[in-house]
PDB file of C-alpha atoms in Angstrom:
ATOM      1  CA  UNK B   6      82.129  15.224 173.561  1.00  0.00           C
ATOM      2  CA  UNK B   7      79.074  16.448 172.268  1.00  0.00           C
ATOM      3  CA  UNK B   8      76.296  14.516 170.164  1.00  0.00           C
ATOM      4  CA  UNK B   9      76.297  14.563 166.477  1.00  0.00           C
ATOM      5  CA  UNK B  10      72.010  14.092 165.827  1.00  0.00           C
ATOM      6  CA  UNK B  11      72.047  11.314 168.916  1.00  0.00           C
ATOM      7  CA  UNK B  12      75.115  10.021 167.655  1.00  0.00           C
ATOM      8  CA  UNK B  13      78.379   9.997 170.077  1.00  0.00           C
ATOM      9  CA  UNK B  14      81.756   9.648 168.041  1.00  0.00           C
ATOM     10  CA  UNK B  15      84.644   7.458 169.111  1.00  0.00           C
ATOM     11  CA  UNK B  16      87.015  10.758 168.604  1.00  0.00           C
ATOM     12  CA  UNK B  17      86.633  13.600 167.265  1.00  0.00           C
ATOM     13  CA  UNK B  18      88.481  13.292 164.053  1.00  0.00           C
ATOM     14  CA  UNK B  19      85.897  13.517 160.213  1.00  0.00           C
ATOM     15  CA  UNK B  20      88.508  12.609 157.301  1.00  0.00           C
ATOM     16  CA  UNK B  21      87.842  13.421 153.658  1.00  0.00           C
ATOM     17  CA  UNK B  22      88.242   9.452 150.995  1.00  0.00           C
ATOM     18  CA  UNK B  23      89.012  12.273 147.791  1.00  0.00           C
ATOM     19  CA  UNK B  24      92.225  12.606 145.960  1.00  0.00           C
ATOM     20  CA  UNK B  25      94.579   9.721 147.789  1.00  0.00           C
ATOM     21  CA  UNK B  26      97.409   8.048 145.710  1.00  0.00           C
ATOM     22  CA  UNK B  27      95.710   4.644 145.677  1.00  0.00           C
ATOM     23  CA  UNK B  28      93.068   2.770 147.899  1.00  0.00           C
ATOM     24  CA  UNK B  29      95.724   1.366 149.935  1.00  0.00           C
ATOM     25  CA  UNK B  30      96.669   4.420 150.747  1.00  0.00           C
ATOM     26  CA  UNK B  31      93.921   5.904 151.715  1.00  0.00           C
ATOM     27  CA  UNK B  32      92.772   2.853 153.929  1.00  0.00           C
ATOM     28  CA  UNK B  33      96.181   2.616 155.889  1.00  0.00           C
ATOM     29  CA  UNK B  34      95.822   6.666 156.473  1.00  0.00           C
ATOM     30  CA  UNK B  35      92.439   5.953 158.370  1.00  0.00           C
ATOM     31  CA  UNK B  36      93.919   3.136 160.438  1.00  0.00           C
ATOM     32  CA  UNK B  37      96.529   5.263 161.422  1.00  0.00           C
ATOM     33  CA  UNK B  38      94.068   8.231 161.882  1.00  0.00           C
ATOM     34  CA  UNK B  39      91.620   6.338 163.757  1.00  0.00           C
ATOM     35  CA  UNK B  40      88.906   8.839 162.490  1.00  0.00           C
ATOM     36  CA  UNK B  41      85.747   7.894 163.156  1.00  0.00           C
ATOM     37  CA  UNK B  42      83.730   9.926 160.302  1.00  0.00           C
ATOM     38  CA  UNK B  43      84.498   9.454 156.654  1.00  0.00           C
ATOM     39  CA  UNK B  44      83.198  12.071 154.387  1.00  0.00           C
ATOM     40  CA  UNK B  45      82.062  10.874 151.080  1.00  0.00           C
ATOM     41  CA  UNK B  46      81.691  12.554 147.312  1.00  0.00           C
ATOM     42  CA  UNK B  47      78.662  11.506 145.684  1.00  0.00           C
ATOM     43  CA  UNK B  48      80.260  12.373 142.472  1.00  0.00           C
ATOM     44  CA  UNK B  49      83.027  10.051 143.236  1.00  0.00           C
ATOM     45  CA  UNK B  50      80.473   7.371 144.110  1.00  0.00           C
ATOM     46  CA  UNK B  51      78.850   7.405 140.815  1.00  0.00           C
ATOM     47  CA  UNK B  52      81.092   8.528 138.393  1.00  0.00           C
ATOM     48  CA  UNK B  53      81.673   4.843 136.989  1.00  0.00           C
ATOM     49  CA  UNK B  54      79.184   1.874 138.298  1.00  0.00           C
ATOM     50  CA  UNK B  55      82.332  -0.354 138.863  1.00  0.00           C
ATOM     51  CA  UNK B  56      84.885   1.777 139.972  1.00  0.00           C
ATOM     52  CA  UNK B  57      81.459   3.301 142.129  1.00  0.00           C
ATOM     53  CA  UNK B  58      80.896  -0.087 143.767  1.00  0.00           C
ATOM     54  CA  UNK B  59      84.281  -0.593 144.745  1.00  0.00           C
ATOM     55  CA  UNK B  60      84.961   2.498 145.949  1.00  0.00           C
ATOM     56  CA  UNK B  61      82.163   2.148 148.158  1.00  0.00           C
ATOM     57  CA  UNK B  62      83.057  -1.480 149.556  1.00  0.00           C
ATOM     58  CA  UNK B  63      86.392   0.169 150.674  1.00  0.00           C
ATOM     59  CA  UNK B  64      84.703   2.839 152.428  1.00  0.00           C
ATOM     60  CA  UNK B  65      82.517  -0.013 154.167  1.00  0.00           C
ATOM     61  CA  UNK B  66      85.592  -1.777 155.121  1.00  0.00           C
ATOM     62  CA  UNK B  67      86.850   1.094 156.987  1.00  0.00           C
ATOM     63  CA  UNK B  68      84.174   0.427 159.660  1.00  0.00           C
ATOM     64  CA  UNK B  69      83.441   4.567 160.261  1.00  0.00           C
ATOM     65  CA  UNK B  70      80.364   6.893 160.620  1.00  0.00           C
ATOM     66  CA  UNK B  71      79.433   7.765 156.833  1.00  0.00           C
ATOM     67  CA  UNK B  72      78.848  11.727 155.852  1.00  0.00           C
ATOM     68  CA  UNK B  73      78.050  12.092 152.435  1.00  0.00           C
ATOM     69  CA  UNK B  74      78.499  15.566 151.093  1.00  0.00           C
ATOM     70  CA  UNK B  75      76.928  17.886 147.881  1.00  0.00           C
ATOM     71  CA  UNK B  76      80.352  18.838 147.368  1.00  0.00           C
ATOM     72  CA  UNK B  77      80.880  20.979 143.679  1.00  0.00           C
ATOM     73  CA  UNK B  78      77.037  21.925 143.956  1.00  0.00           C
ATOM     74  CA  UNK B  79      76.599  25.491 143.287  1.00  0.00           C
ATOM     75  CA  UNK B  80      72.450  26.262 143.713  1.00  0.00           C
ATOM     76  CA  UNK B  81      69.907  24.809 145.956  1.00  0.00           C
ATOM     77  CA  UNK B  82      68.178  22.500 143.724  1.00  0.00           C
ATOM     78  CA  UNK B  83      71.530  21.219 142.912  1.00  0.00           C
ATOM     79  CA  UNK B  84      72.503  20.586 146.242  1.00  0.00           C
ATOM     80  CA  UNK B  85      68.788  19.134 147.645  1.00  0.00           C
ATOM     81  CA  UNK B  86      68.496  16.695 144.595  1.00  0.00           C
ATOM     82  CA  UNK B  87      72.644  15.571 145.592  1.00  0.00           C
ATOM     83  CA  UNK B  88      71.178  15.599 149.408  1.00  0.00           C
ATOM     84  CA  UNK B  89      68.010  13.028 148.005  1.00  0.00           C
ATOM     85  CA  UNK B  90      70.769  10.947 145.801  1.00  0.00           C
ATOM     86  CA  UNK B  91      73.236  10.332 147.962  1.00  0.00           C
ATOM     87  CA  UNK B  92      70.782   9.400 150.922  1.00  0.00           C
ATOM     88  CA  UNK B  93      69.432   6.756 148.682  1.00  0.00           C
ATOM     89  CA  UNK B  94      72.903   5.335 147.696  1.00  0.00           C
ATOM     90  CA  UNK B  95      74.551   5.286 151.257  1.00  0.00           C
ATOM     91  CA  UNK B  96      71.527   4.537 153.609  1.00  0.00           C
ATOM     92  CA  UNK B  97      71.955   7.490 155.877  1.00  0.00           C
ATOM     93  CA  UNK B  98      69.971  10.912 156.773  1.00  0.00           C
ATOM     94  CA  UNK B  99      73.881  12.667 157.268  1.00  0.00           C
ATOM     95  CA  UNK B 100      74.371  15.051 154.215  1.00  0.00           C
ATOM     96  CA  UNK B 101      77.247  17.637 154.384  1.00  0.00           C
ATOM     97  CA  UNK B 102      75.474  20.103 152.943  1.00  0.00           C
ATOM     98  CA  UNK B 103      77.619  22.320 150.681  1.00  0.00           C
ATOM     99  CA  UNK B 104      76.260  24.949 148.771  1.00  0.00           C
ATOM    100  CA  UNK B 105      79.142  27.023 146.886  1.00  0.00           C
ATOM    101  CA  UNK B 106      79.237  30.656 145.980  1.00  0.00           C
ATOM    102  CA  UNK B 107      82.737  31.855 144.915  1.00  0.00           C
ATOM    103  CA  UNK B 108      85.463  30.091 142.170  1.00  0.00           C
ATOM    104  CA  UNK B 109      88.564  31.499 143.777  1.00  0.00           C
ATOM    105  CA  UNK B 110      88.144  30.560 147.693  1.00  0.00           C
ATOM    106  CA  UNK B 111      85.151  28.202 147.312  1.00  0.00           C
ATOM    107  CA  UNK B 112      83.479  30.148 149.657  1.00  0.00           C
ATOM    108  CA  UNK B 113      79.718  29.353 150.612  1.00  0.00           C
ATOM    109  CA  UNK B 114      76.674  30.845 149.599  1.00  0.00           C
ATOM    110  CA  UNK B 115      75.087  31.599 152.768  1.00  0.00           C
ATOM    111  CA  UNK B 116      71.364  32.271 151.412  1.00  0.00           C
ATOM    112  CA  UNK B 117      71.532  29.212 149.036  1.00  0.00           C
ATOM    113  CA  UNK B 118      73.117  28.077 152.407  1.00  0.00           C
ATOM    114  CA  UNK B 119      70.366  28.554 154.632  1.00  0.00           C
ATOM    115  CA  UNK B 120      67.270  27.753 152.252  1.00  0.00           C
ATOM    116  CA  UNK B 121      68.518  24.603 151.499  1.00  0.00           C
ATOM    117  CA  UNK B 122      69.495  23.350 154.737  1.00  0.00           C
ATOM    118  CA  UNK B 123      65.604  24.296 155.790  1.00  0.00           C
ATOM    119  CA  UNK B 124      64.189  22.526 152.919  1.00  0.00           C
ATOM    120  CA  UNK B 125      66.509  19.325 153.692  1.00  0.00           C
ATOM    121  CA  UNK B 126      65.703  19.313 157.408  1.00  0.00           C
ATOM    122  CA  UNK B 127      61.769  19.368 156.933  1.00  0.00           C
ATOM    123  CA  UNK B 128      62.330  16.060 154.581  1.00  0.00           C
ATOM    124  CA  UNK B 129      64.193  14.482 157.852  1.00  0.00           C
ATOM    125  CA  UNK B 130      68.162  14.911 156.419  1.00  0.00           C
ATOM    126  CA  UNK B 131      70.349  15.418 159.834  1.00  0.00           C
ATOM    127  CA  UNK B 132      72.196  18.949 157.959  1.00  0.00           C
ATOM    128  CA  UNK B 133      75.799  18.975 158.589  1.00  0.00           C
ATOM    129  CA  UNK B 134      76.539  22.496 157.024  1.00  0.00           C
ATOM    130  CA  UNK B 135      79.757  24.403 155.649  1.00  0.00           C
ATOM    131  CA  UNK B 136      79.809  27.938 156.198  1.00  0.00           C
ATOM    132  CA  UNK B 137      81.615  30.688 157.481  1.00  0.00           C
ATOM    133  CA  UNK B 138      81.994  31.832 160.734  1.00  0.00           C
ATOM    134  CA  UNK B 139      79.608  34.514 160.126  1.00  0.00           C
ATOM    135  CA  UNK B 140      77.066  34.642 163.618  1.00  0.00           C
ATOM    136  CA  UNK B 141      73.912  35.698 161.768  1.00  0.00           C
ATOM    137  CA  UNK B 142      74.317  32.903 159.382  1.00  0.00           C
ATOM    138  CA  UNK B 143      75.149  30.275 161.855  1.00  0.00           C
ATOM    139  CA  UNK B 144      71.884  31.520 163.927  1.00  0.00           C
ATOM    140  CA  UNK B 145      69.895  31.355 160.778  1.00  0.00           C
ATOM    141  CA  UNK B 146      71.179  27.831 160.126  1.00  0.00           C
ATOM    142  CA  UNK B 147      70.138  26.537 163.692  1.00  0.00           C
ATOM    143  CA  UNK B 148      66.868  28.511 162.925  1.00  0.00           C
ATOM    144  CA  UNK B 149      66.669  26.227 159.795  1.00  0.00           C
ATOM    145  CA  UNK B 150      67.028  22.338 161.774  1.00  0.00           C
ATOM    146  CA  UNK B 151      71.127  22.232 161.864  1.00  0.00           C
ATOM    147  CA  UNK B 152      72.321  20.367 165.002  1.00  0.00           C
ATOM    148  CA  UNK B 153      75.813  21.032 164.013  1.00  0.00           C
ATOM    149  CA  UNK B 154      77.464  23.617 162.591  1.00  0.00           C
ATOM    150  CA  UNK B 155      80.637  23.715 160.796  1.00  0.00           C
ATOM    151  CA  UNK B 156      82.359  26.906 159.688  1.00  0.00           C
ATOM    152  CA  UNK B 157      85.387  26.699 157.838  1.00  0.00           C
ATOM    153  CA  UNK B 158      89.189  27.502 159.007  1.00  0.00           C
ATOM    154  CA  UNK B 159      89.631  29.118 155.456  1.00  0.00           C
ATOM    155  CA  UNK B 160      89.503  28.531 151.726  1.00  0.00           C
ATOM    156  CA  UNK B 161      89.274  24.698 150.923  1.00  0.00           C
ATOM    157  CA  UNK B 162      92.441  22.942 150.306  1.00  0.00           C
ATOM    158  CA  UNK B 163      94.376  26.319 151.389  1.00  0.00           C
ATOM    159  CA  UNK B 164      96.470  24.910 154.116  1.00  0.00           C
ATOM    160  CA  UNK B 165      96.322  28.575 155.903  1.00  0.00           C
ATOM    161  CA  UNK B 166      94.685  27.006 159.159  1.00  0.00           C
ATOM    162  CA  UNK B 167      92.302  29.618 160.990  1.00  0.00           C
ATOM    163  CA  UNK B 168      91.636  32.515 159.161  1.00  0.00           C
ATOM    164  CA  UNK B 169      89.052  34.051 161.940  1.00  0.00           C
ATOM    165  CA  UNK B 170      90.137  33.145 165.243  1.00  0.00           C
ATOM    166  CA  UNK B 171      87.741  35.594 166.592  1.00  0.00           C
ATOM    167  CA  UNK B 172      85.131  34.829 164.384  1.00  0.00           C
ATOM    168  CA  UNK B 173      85.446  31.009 165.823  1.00  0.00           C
ATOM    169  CA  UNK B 174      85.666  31.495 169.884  1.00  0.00           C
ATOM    170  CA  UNK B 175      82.460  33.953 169.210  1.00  0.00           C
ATOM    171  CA  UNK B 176      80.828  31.313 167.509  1.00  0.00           C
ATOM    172  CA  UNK B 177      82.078  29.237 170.275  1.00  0.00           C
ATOM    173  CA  UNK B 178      80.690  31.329 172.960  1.00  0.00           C
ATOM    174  CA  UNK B 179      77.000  32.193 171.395  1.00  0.00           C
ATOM    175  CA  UNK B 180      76.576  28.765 170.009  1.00  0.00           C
ATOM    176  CA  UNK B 181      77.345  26.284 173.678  1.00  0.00           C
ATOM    177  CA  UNK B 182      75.970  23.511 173.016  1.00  0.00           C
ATOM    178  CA  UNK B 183      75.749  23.298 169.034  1.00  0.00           C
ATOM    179  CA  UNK B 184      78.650  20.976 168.035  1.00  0.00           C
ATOM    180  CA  UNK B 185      81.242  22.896 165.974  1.00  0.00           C
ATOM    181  CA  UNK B 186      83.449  21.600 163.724  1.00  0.00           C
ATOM    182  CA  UNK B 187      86.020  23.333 162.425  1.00  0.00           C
ATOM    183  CA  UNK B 188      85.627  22.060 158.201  1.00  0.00           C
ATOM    184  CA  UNK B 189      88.479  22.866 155.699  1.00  0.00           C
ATOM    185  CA  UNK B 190      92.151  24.964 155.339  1.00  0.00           C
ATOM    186  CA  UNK B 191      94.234  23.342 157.488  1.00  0.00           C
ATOM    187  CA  UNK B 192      97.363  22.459 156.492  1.00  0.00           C
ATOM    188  CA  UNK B 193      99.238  21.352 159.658  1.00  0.00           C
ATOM    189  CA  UNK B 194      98.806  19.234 163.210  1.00  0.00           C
ATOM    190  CA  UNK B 195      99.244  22.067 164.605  1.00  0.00           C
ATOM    191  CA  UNK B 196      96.538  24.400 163.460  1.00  0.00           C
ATOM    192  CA  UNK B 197      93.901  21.185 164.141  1.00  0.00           C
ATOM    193  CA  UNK B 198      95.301  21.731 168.339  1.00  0.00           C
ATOM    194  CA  UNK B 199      94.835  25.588 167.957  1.00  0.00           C
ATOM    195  CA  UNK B 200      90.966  24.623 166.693  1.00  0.00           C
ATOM    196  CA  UNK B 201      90.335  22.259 169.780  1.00  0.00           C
ATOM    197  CA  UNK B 202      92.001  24.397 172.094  1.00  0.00           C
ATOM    198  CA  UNK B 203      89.593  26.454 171.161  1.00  0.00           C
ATOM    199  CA  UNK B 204      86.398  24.805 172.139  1.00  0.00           C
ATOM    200  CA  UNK B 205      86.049  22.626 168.593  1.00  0.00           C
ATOM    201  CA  UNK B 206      84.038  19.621 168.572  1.00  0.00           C
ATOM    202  CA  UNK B 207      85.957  18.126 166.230  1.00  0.00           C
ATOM    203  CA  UNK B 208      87.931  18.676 163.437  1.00  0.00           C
ATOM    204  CA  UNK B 209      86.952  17.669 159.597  1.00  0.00           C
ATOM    205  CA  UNK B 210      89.934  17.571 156.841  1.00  0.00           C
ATOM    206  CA  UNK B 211      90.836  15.692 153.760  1.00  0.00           C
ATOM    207  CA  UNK B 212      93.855  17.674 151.574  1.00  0.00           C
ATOM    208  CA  UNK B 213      95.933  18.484 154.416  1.00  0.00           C
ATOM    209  CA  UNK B 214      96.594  14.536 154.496  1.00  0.00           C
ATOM    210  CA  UNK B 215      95.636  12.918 151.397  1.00  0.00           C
ATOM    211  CA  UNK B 216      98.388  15.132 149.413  1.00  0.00           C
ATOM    212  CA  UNK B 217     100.850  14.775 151.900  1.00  0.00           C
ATOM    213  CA  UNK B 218     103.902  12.883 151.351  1.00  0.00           C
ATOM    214  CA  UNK B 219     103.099  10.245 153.722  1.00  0.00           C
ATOM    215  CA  UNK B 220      98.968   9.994 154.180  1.00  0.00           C
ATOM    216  CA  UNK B 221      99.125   7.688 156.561  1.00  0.00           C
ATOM    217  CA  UNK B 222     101.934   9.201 159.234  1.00  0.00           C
ATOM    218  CA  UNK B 223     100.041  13.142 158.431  1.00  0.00           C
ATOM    219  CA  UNK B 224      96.608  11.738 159.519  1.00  0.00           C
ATOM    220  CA  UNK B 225      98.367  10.132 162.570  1.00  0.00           C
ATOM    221  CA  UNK B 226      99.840  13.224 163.419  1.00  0.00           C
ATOM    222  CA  UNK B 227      96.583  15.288 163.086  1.00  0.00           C
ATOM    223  CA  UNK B 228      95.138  12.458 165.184  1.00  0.00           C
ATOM    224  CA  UNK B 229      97.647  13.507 168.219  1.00  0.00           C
ATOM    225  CA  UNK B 230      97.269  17.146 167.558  1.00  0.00           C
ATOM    226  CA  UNK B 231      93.131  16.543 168.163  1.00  0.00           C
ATOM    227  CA  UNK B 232      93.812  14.469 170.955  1.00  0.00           C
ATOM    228  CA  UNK B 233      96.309  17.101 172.641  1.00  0.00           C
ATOM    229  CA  UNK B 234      94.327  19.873 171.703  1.00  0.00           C
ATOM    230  CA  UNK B 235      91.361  18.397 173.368  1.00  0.00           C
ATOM    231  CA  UNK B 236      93.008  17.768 176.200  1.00  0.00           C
ATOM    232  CA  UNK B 237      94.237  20.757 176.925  1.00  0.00           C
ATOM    233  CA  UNK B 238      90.937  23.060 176.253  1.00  0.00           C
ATOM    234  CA  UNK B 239      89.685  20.450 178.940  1.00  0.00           C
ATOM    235  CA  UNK B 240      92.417  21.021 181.477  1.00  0.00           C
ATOM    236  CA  UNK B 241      90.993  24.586 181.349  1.00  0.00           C
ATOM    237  CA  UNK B 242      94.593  26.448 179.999  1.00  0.00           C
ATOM    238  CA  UNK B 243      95.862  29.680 181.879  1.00  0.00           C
ATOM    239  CA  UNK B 244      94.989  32.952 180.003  1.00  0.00           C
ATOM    240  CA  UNK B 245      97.478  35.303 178.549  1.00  0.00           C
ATOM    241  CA  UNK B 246      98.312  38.135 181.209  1.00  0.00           C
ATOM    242  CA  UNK B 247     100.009  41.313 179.821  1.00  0.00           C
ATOM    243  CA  UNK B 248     102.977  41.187 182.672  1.00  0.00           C
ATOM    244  CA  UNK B 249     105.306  38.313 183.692  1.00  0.00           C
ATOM    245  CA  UNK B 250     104.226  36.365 186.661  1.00  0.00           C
ATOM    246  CA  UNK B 251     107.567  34.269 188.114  1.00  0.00           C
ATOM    247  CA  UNK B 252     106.935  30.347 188.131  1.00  0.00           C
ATOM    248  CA  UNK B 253     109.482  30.069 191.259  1.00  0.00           C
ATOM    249  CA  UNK B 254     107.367  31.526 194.514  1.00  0.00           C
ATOM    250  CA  UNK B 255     109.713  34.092 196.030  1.00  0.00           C
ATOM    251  CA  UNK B 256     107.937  33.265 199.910  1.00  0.00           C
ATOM    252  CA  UNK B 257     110.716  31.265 201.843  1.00  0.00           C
ATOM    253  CA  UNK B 258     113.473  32.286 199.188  1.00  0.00           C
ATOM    254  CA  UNK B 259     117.157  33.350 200.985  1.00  0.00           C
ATOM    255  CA  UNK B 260     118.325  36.745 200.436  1.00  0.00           C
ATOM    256  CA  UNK B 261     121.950  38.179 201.223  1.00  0.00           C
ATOM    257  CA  UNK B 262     122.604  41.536 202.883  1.00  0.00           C
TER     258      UNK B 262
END
């Protein structure tokens, strides 16, 4: 697995701490999830200084690599002054850096995008950014100081999986040794293998679980469907062939006159 700024993860699995039933909840899911990156709202942080405090000594607790994010910011000052905020509060240079152009799919602004992920990376911020799967951009964002890149599947909280698989195995191919991580619209297991099988570094989620029936049995299901995925991008798979090729060798077979 590739390096996220210097750091190695225990697996490859980022889980959103947004929108759970309860705190218990929410803590058993990561057990079960055995993520090893918790992504963290600033606005839920600070909304109310107690609810704030023990918010974040349950995120502590849960003993995982902390990625704040400017989630809800909509212009670049917005999102650099959430960046400078949330570094203070949580101790780390990590900032999902989120920079939102569209109401209906949440989509990215790409030039707020790119200008602020510059002017974060010259102040020493280690840009984790969500954008499309757009090559220019993503080349542009590199350009800018990102380390890792991480387009989305499709529209936040969608549950449609991967919109672009294209777009993603291109970005795949042009970007080798940039970690990608494939950052918001899945919905099931199953779309989180498709991702890895794909060449994914890892895979970052929050709704798909959180508003599940059962949190905690979802995010260990998505936790198998990384693993399995992973696995079998490394086994290097077979590749689809237009005509069928028989399993059973017909050398040494008997045949009847």
């Amino acid at each position: 697995m590739k390096d996220f700024y210097g750091t190695k993860l225990e697996t490859p699995f980022m889980l959103g701490t947004a929108q759970y039933p309860s705190p218990a909840i929410l803590s058993n899911a990561f057990k079960r999830s055995g993520a090893s990156v918790a992504t963290v709202s600033l606005r839920r942080e600070a909304s109310d200084a107690k609810a704030g405090q023990d918010f974040w000594q349950l995120i502590k607790e849960l003993n995982v690599h902390i990625l704040p994010n400017t989630a809800g910011c909509h212009t670049v000052k917005e999102a650099v002054t959430t960046a400078h905020m949330a570094r203070e509060i949580f101790g780390t240079p990590w900032i999902k850096l989120e920079v939102i152009g569209e109401e209906d799919t949440l989509q990215p602004d790409v030039f707020g995008l790119v200008e602020a992920a510059r002017i974060l990376s010259e102040e020493g911020f280690q840009v984790f950014p969500y954008t499309t799967e757009d090559l220019v951009v993503a080349d542009k964002l590199v350009d800018a100081g990102c380390r890792v890149l991480m387009p989305w599947g499709a529209p936040i909280g969608s549950g449609m999986g991967l919109n672009n698989v294209f777009g993603l195995r291109a970005l795949r191919s042009h970007f080798p040794d940039i970690p990608l991580v494939v950052d918001a619209g899945l919905g099931l297991p199953s779309q989180a293998a498709q991702a890895m099988e794909l060449g994914m570094d890892a895979i970052l989620l929050n709704t798909a679980v959180s508003k599940a029936g059962d949190p905690a049995k979802m995010a260990e299901a998505f936790a198998l469907a990384i693993r399995s995925g992973q696995l079998a991008e490394q086994a290097d798979p077979m590749q689809p062939r237009d005509m069928a090729s028989p399993s059973t060798p017909l050398l040494g077979k008997a045949f009847l006159d």
